[in-house]
Amino acid sequence: ANGDAEVQNFSGIRRELYNLSKLDFEIPIIDLGDLVSGRTVEDSHYILQEVLLACHSKRAIPIIVGGSNDFAFSLFSALNVHQKNINYTQISNIISLQQGEMINEHTFLGKILGSKDFSIKNYHHLGYQKHLNEVDSVKLMKEVAFDVIRLAEMMNSTERTEPFFRRADLVTLNCDAVESRGDGFSVNPQINGLNNREICAYMKEIGLSENLKSVGIFNFNANSEALLNHQLLAQIIWHLIEGIN
């Protein structure tokens, strides 16, 4: 955005994904290619929303991979055109409710939850890490009766959080919530987070949602030179598709 967007190369992820077993997949799967960003942040959000609206009109489930976490705003906006009372679940290590005119990683959630134009039924925030968050943000979320689940409650089993995925219309994953290795799985690598097996298990649970309409996977480190990071993202997508199938 602002004329200085970097080209992100997803060929390594595509190679790893296409090498995985198609198993017994019966649903059609289409790779729509790479989205060229606009000159401004607003342009990029507009372009993405247009693509999402086209997908929703075809009753397709778009899986958006790459870009920053604030693109969740576009996913919610596009879905809100076709549907009201949206159930939104986000997996992220950070809860940020900052105010501001610009849409960015710090303000997008506040804009979704506070906008009179948006219709949200339930919001679930999973995987937050206490030492990375302001006390006031977590307290406010609980005061308005939104579910807030710590990372420790998600480890080793999906049972605690399965109800938050079961009827989700929209789910987004901030890759910062995943444990990093090598040169970083996410653009903001964290030593603590969901491990490889846990995040794949959660992605399958997301795919099993009865109402799933849209999925976003954001903040992946596309510039990573570590093969294992590309393999992990490919398997995250694969497990999601397996659940949908």
mmCIF file of C-alpha atoms in Angstrom:
data_model
loop_
_atom_site.group_PDB
_atom_site.id
_atom_site.type_symbol
_atom_site.label_atom_id
_atom_site.label_comp_id
_atom_site.label_asym_id
_atom_site.label_seq_id
_atom_site.Cartn_x
_atom_site.Cartn_y
_atom_site.Cartn_z
ATOM 1 C CA ALA A 1 0.000 0.000 0.000
ATOM 2 C CA ASN A 2 0.971 3.683 -0.375
ATOM 3 C CA GLY A 3 2.922 2.689 -3.468
ATOM 4 C CA ASP A 4 5.539 0.653 -1.583
ATOM 5 C CA ALA A 5 3.924 -2.795 -1.365
ATOM 6 C CA GLU A 6 6.317 -5.727 -1.565
ATOM 7 C CA VAL A 7 5.801 -8.599 -3.986
ATOM 8 C CA GLN A 8 5.276 -11.778 -1.971
ATOM 9 C CA ASN A 9 6.242 -15.068 -3.552
ATOM 10 C CA PHE A 10 3.885 -17.930 -2.684
ATOM 11 C CA SER A 11 5.282 -20.394 -5.243
ATOM 12 C CA GLY A 12 6.995 -22.439 -2.517
ATOM 13 C CA ILE A 13 3.733 -22.796 -0.592
ATOM 14 C CA ARG A 14 1.851 -23.742 -3.753
ATOM 15 C CA ARG A 15 4.482 -26.374 -4.544
ATOM 16 C CA GLU A 16 4.188 -27.900 -1.069
ATOM 17 C CA LEU A 17 0.370 -27.774 -1.144
ATOM 18 C CA TYR A 18 0.028 -29.353 -4.586
ATOM 19 C CA ASN A 19 2.350 -32.195 -3.523
ATOM 20 C CA LEU A 20 -0.010 -33.224 -0.717
ATOM 21 C CA SER A 21 -2.525 -36.034 -1.159
ATOM 22 C CA LYS A 22 -5.909 -35.088 -2.583
ATOM 23 C CA LEU A 23 -7.279 -37.933 -0.486
ATOM 24 C CA ASP A 24 -11.010 -38.281 -1.149
ATOM 25 C CA PHE A 25 -11.724 -34.586 -1.723
ATOM 26 C CA GLU A 26 -15.008 -34.193 -3.556
ATOM 27 C CA ILE A 27 -15.340 -30.414 -3.457
ATOM 28 C CA PRO A 28 -13.949 -28.359 -6.366
ATOM 29 C CA ILE A 29 -10.868 -26.334 -5.409
ATOM 30 C CA ILE A 30 -9.704 -23.332 -7.435
ATOM 31 C CA ASP A 31 -6.539 -21.260 -7.050
ATOM 32 C CA LEU A 32 -7.504 -17.696 -7.965
ATOM 33 C CA GLY A 33 -3.872 -16.562 -8.052
ATOM 34 C CA ASP A 34 -2.242 -13.581 -6.379
ATOM 35 C CA LEU A 35 -4.071 -10.341 -5.618
ATOM 36 C CA VAL A 36 -2.263 -7.205 -6.723
ATOM 37 C CA SER A 37 -2.442 -4.592 -3.987
ATOM 38 C CA GLY A 38 -3.774 -1.107 -4.622
ATOM 39 C CA ARG A 39 -1.917 2.190 -4.351
ATOM 40 C CA THR A 40 -3.336 2.745 -0.877
ATOM 41 C CA VAL A 41 -4.483 0.555 2.011
ATOM 42 C CA GLU A 42 -8.087 1.506 1.238
ATOM 43 C CA ASP A 43 -7.629 0.464 -2.407
ATOM 44 C CA SER A 44 -6.305 -2.945 -1.343
ATOM 45 C CA HIS A 45 -9.257 -3.509 0.984
ATOM 46 C CA TYR A 46 -11.685 -2.481 -1.786
ATOM 47 C CA ILE A 47 -10.101 -4.843 -4.342
ATOM 48 C CA LEU A 48 -10.175 -7.754 -1.893
ATOM 49 C CA GLN A 49 -13.805 -7.072 -0.978
ATOM 50 C CA GLU A 50 -14.798 -7.169 -4.654
ATOM 51 C CA VAL A 51 -13.183 -10.603 -5.041
ATOM 52 C CA LEU A 52 -14.860 -11.843 -1.866
ATOM 53 C CA LEU A 53 -18.286 -10.589 -2.972
ATOM 54 C CA ALA A 54 -17.905 -12.529 -6.228
ATOM 55 C CA CYS A 55 -17.010 -15.679 -4.263
ATOM 56 C CA HIS A 56 -19.984 -15.295 -1.916
ATOM 57 C CA SER A 57 -22.350 -14.800 -4.861
ATOM 58 C CA LYS A 58 -21.205 -18.222 -6.139
ATOM 59 C CA ARG A 59 -21.568 -19.756 -2.664
ATOM 60 C CA ALA A 60 -17.836 -20.487 -2.691
ATOM 61 C CA ILE A 61 -15.772 -20.417 0.505
ATOM 62 C CA PRO A 62 -12.809 -18.085 -0.076
ATOM 63 C CA ILE A 63 -9.578 -18.870 1.779
ATOM 64 C CA ILE A 64 -7.432 -15.732 1.799
ATOM 65 C CA VAL A 65 -3.744 -16.337 2.492
ATOM 66 C CA GLY A 66 -1.171 -13.624 3.093
ATOM 67 C CA GLY A 67 -1.215 -9.955 3.882
ATOM 68 C CA SER A 68 -1.602 -8.342 7.266
ATOM 69 C CA ASN A 69 -4.149 -9.192 9.937
ATOM 70 C CA ASP A 70 -6.303 -6.136 9.220
ATOM 71 C CA PHE A 71 -7.554 -7.795 6.020
ATOM 72 C CA ALA A 72 -9.974 -9.520 8.392
ATOM 73 C CA PHE A 73 -11.890 -6.228 8.123
ATOM 74 C CA SER A 74 -12.419 -6.852 4.392
ATOM 75 C CA LEU A 75 -13.570 -10.423 5.006
ATOM 76 C CA PHE A 76 -16.104 -9.228 7.554
ATOM 77 C CA SER A 77 -17.259 -6.307 5.371
ATOM 78 C CA ALA A 78 -17.862 -8.507 2.326
ATOM 79 C CA LEU A 79 -19.713 -11.142 4.332
ATOM 80 C CA ASN A 80 -21.835 -8.475 6.013
ATOM 81 C CA VAL A 81 -23.269 -7.527 2.590
ATOM 82 C CA HIS A 82 -24.887 -10.956 2.228
ATOM 83 C CA GLN A 83 -25.502 -11.883 5.847
ATOM 84 C CA LYS A 84 -26.409 -10.366 9.193
ATOM 85 C CA ASN A 85 -25.718 -11.635 12.724
ATOM 86 C CA ILE A 86 -22.255 -12.916 11.863
ATOM 87 C CA ASN A 87 -20.406 -15.322 14.145
ATOM 88 C CA TYR A 88 -16.721 -14.358 13.979
ATOM 89 C CA THR A 89 -13.875 -16.344 15.559
ATOM 90 C CA GLN A 90 -10.298 -15.088 15.512
ATOM 91 C CA ILE A 91 -7.155 -16.966 16.552
ATOM 92 C CA SER A 92 -4.607 -14.330 17.560
ATOM 93 C CA ASN A 93 -2.086 -13.772 20.322
ATOM 94 C CA ILE A 94 -3.017 -10.087 20.510
ATOM 95 C CA ILE A 95 -6.245 -8.277 21.398
ATOM 96 C CA SER A 96 -5.999 -4.733 20.060
ATOM 97 C CA LEU A 97 -8.916 -2.311 20.298
ATOM 98 C CA GLN A 98 -7.093 0.887 19.451
ATOM 99 C CA GLN A 99 -9.021 3.745 17.839
ATOM 100 C CA GLY A 100 -8.022 5.548 14.645
ATOM 101 C CA GLU A 101 -9.186 6.530 11.191
ATOM 102 C CA MET A 102 -6.813 4.223 9.323
ATOM 103 C CA ILE A 103 -7.500 0.500 9.071
ATOM 104 C CA ASN A 104 -4.515 -1.393 10.408
ATOM 105 C CA GLU A 105 -3.685 -4.336 12.665
ATOM 106 C CA HIS A 106 -4.301 -2.258 15.777
ATOM 107 C CA THR A 107 -7.646 -0.697 14.799
ATOM 108 C CA PHE A 108 -9.497 -3.211 12.582
ATOM 109 C CA LEU A 109 -11.077 -5.195 15.428
ATOM 110 C CA GLY A 110 -12.399 -2.075 17.125
ATOM 111 C CA LYS A 111 -13.910 -0.983 13.800
ATOM 112 C CA ILE A 112 -15.648 -4.353 13.350
ATOM 113 C CA LEU A 113 -17.034 -4.480 16.880
ATOM 114 C CA GLY A 114 -17.951 -0.800 17.076
ATOM 115 C CA SER A 115 -19.437 -0.059 13.659
ATOM 116 C CA LYS A 116 -23.182 0.578 13.420
ATOM 117 C CA ASP A 117 -23.057 -0.723 9.832
ATOM 118 C CA PHE A 118 -21.886 -4.182 10.878
ATOM 119 C CA SER A 119 -24.075 -6.923 12.302
ATOM 120 C CA ILE A 120 -22.127 -9.218 14.620
ATOM 121 C CA LYS A 121 -23.831 -11.876 16.723
ATOM 122 C CA ASN A 122 -20.869 -13.447 18.511
ATOM 123 C CA TYR A 123 -17.151 -12.794 18.650
ATOM 124 C CA HIS A 124 -14.662 -15.315 20.027
ATOM 125 C CA HIS A 125 -10.994 -14.458 20.535
ATOM 126 C CA LEU A 126 -8.783 -17.510 20.920
ATOM 127 C CA GLY A 127 -5.100 -17.925 21.757
ATOM 128 C CA TYR A 128 -4.305 -14.597 23.366
ATOM 129 C CA GLN A 129 -1.153 -14.491 25.470
ATOM 130 C CA LYS A 130 -1.457 -12.636 28.744
ATOM 131 C CA HIS A 131 2.070 -11.208 28.762
ATOM 132 C CA LEU A 132 1.560 -9.586 25.334
ATOM 133 C CA ASN A 133 -1.734 -7.827 26.066
ATOM 134 C CA GLU A 134 -2.967 -4.805 27.955
ATOM 135 C CA VAL A 135 -5.188 -5.719 30.908
ATOM 136 C CA ASP A 136 -7.844 -3.212 29.835
ATOM 137 C CA SER A 137 -8.363 -4.820 26.413
ATOM 138 C CA VAL A 138 -8.944 -8.279 27.857
ATOM 139 C CA LYS A 139 -11.181 -6.862 30.606
ATOM 140 C CA LEU A 140 -13.309 -4.930 28.102
ATOM 141 C CA MET A 141 -13.829 -8.012 25.931
ATOM 142 C CA LYS A 142 -15.080 -9.974 28.921
ATOM 143 C CA GLU A 143 -17.328 -7.131 30.085
ATOM 144 C CA VAL A 144 -19.215 -7.134 26.772
ATOM 145 C CA ALA A 145 -19.656 -10.930 27.059
ATOM 146 C CA PHE A 146 -17.298 -11.944 24.244
ATOM 147 C CA ASP A 147 -15.402 -15.187 24.765
ATOM 148 C CA VAL A 148 -11.674 -14.740 25.353
ATOM 149 C CA ILE A 149 -9.578 -17.915 25.548
ATOM 150 C CA ARG A 150 -5.909 -18.011 26.553
ATOM 151 C CA LEU A 151 -3.285 -19.974 24.672
ATOM 152 C CA ALA A 152 -2.847 -22.339 27.633
ATOM 153 C CA GLU A 153 -6.509 -23.372 27.350
ATOM 154 C CA MET A 154 -6.020 -24.386 23.686
ATOM 155 C CA MET A 155 -2.982 -26.577 24.076
ATOM 156 C CA ASN A 156 -3.086 -30.367 23.642
ATOM 157 C CA SER A 157 -6.827 -30.577 22.863
ATOM 158 C CA THR A 158 -9.422 -28.881 20.629
ATOM 159 C CA GLU A 159 -12.290 -29.856 22.945
ATOM 160 C CA ARG A 160 -12.361 -26.565 24.897
ATOM 161 C CA THR A 161 -12.766 -24.382 21.815
ATOM 162 C CA GLU A 162 -14.705 -26.652 19.426
ATOM 163 C CA PRO A 163 -18.017 -24.872 20.205
ATOM 164 C CA PHE A 164 -16.522 -21.567 18.987
ATOM 165 C CA PHE A 165 -15.836 -23.068 15.561
ATOM 166 C CA ARG A 166 -19.006 -25.150 15.193
ATOM 167 C CA ARG A 167 -21.237 -22.293 14.011
ATOM 168 C CA ALA A 168 -18.617 -19.777 12.906
ATOM 169 C CA ASP A 169 -19.369 -17.877 9.697
ATOM 170 C CA LEU A 170 -15.942 -16.258 9.551
ATOM 171 C CA VAL A 171 -12.640 -17.447 11.012
ATOM 172 C CA THR A 172 -9.288 -15.696 10.745
ATOM 173 C CA LEU A 173 -5.867 -16.880 11.861
ATOM 174 C CA ASN A 174 -3.092 -14.483 12.803
ATOM 175 C CA CYS A 175 0.078 -16.495 12.192
ATOM 176 C CA ASP A 176 1.676 -14.625 15.116
ATOM 177 C CA ALA A 177 -0.333 -17.036 17.294
ATOM 178 C CA VAL A 178 1.690 -19.980 15.939
ATOM 179 C CA GLU A 179 5.003 -21.000 17.462
ATOM 180 C CA SER A 180 7.861 -19.879 15.195
ATOM 181 C CA ARG A 181 10.982 -21.678 14.079
ATOM 182 C CA GLY A 182 13.941 -20.873 11.833
ATOM 183 C CA ASP A 183 13.601 -17.414 10.311
ATOM 184 C CA GLY A 184 10.031 -17.053 11.584
ATOM 185 C CA PHE A 185 6.694 -18.549 10.559
ATOM 186 C CA SER A 186 5.048 -15.144 10.924
ATOM 187 C CA VAL A 187 6.138 -11.577 10.221
ATOM 188 C CA ASN A 188 6.119 -11.054 13.997
ATOM 189 C CA PRO A 189 7.669 -14.364 15.145
ATOM 190 C CA GLN A 190 6.856 -15.581 18.648
ATOM 191 C CA ILE A 191 8.656 -18.177 20.739
ATOM 192 C CA ASN A 192 5.341 -19.261 22.298
ATOM 193 C CA GLY A 193 2.231 -20.246 20.412
ATOM 194 C CA LEU A 194 0.222 -23.154 19.053
ATOM 195 C CA ASN A 195 2.541 -25.886 17.813
ATOM 196 C CA ASN A 196 2.425 -27.523 14.368
ATOM 197 C CA ARG A 197 0.083 -30.370 15.250
ATOM 198 C CA GLU A 198 -2.236 -28.146 17.285
ATOM 199 C CA ILE A 199 -2.769 -25.529 14.566
ATOM 200 C CA CYS A 200 -3.445 -28.220 11.946
ATOM 201 C CA ALA A 201 -5.998 -29.853 14.251
ATOM 202 C CA TYR A 202 -7.692 -26.486 14.784
ATOM 203 C CA MET A 203 -7.811 -25.807 11.052
ATOM 204 C CA LYS A 204 -9.668 -29.073 10.507
ATOM 205 C CA GLU A 205 -12.143 -28.050 13.240
ATOM 206 C CA ILE A 206 -12.648 -24.739 11.430
ATOM 207 C CA GLY A 207 -13.396 -26.572 8.192
ATOM 208 C CA LEU A 208 -16.037 -28.646 9.976
ATOM 209 C CA SER A 209 -18.074 -25.537 10.851
ATOM 210 C CA GLU A 210 -21.724 -25.863 9.859
ATOM 211 C CA ASN A 211 -21.879 -22.239 8.645
ATOM 212 C CA LEU A 212 -18.390 -21.460 7.350
ATOM 213 C CA LYS A 213 -18.424 -18.732 4.685
ATOM 214 C CA SER A 214 -14.911 -17.270 4.696
ATOM 215 C CA VAL A 215 -11.418 -17.905 6.124
ATOM 216 C CA GLY A 216 -8.348 -15.689 6.383
ATOM 217 C CA ILE A 217 -4.757 -16.687 7.180
ATOM 218 C CA PHE A 218 -2.691 -13.561 7.781
ATOM 219 C CA ASN A 219 0.790 -12.368 8.799
ATOM 220 C CA PHE A 220 2.580 -15.357 7.267
ATOM 221 C CA ASN A 221 6.257 -14.686 6.609
ATOM 222 C CA ALA A 222 6.230 -15.154 2.832
ATOM 223 C CA ASN A 223 9.922 -14.213 2.687
ATOM 224 C CA SER A 224 10.920 -17.155 4.862
ATOM 225 C CA GLU A 225 13.637 -19.328 3.347
ATOM 226 C CA ALA A 226 12.848 -22.225 5.685
ATOM 227 C CA LEU A 227 11.184 -25.109 3.849
ATOM 228 C CA LEU A 228 9.422 -26.225 7.037
ATOM 229 C CA ASN A 229 7.515 -22.924 7.243
ATOM 230 C CA HIS A 230 6.185 -23.374 3.709
ATOM 231 C CA GLN A 231 5.306 -26.983 4.503
ATOM 232 C CA LEU A 232 3.424 -25.947 7.634
ATOM 233 C CA LEU A 233 1.311 -23.315 5.873
ATOM 234 C CA ALA A 234 0.534 -25.785 3.075
ATOM 235 C CA GLN A 235 -0.578 -28.384 5.626
ATOM 236 C CA ILE A 236 -2.626 -25.786 7.505
ATOM 237 C CA ILE A 237 -4.539 -25.109 4.273
ATOM 238 C CA TRP A 238 -4.821 -28.834 3.527
ATOM 239 C CA HIS A 239 -6.336 -29.639 6.933
ATOM 240 C CA LEU A 240 -8.800 -26.774 6.511
ATOM 241 C CA ILE A 241 -9.904 -28.164 3.136
ATOM 242 C CA GLU A 242 -10.173 -31.659 4.609
ATOM 243 C CA GLY A 243 -12.582 -30.322 7.238
ATOM 244 C CA ILE A 244 -14.682 -28.495 4.639
ATOM 245 C CA ASN A 245 -14.788 -31.616 2.476
#
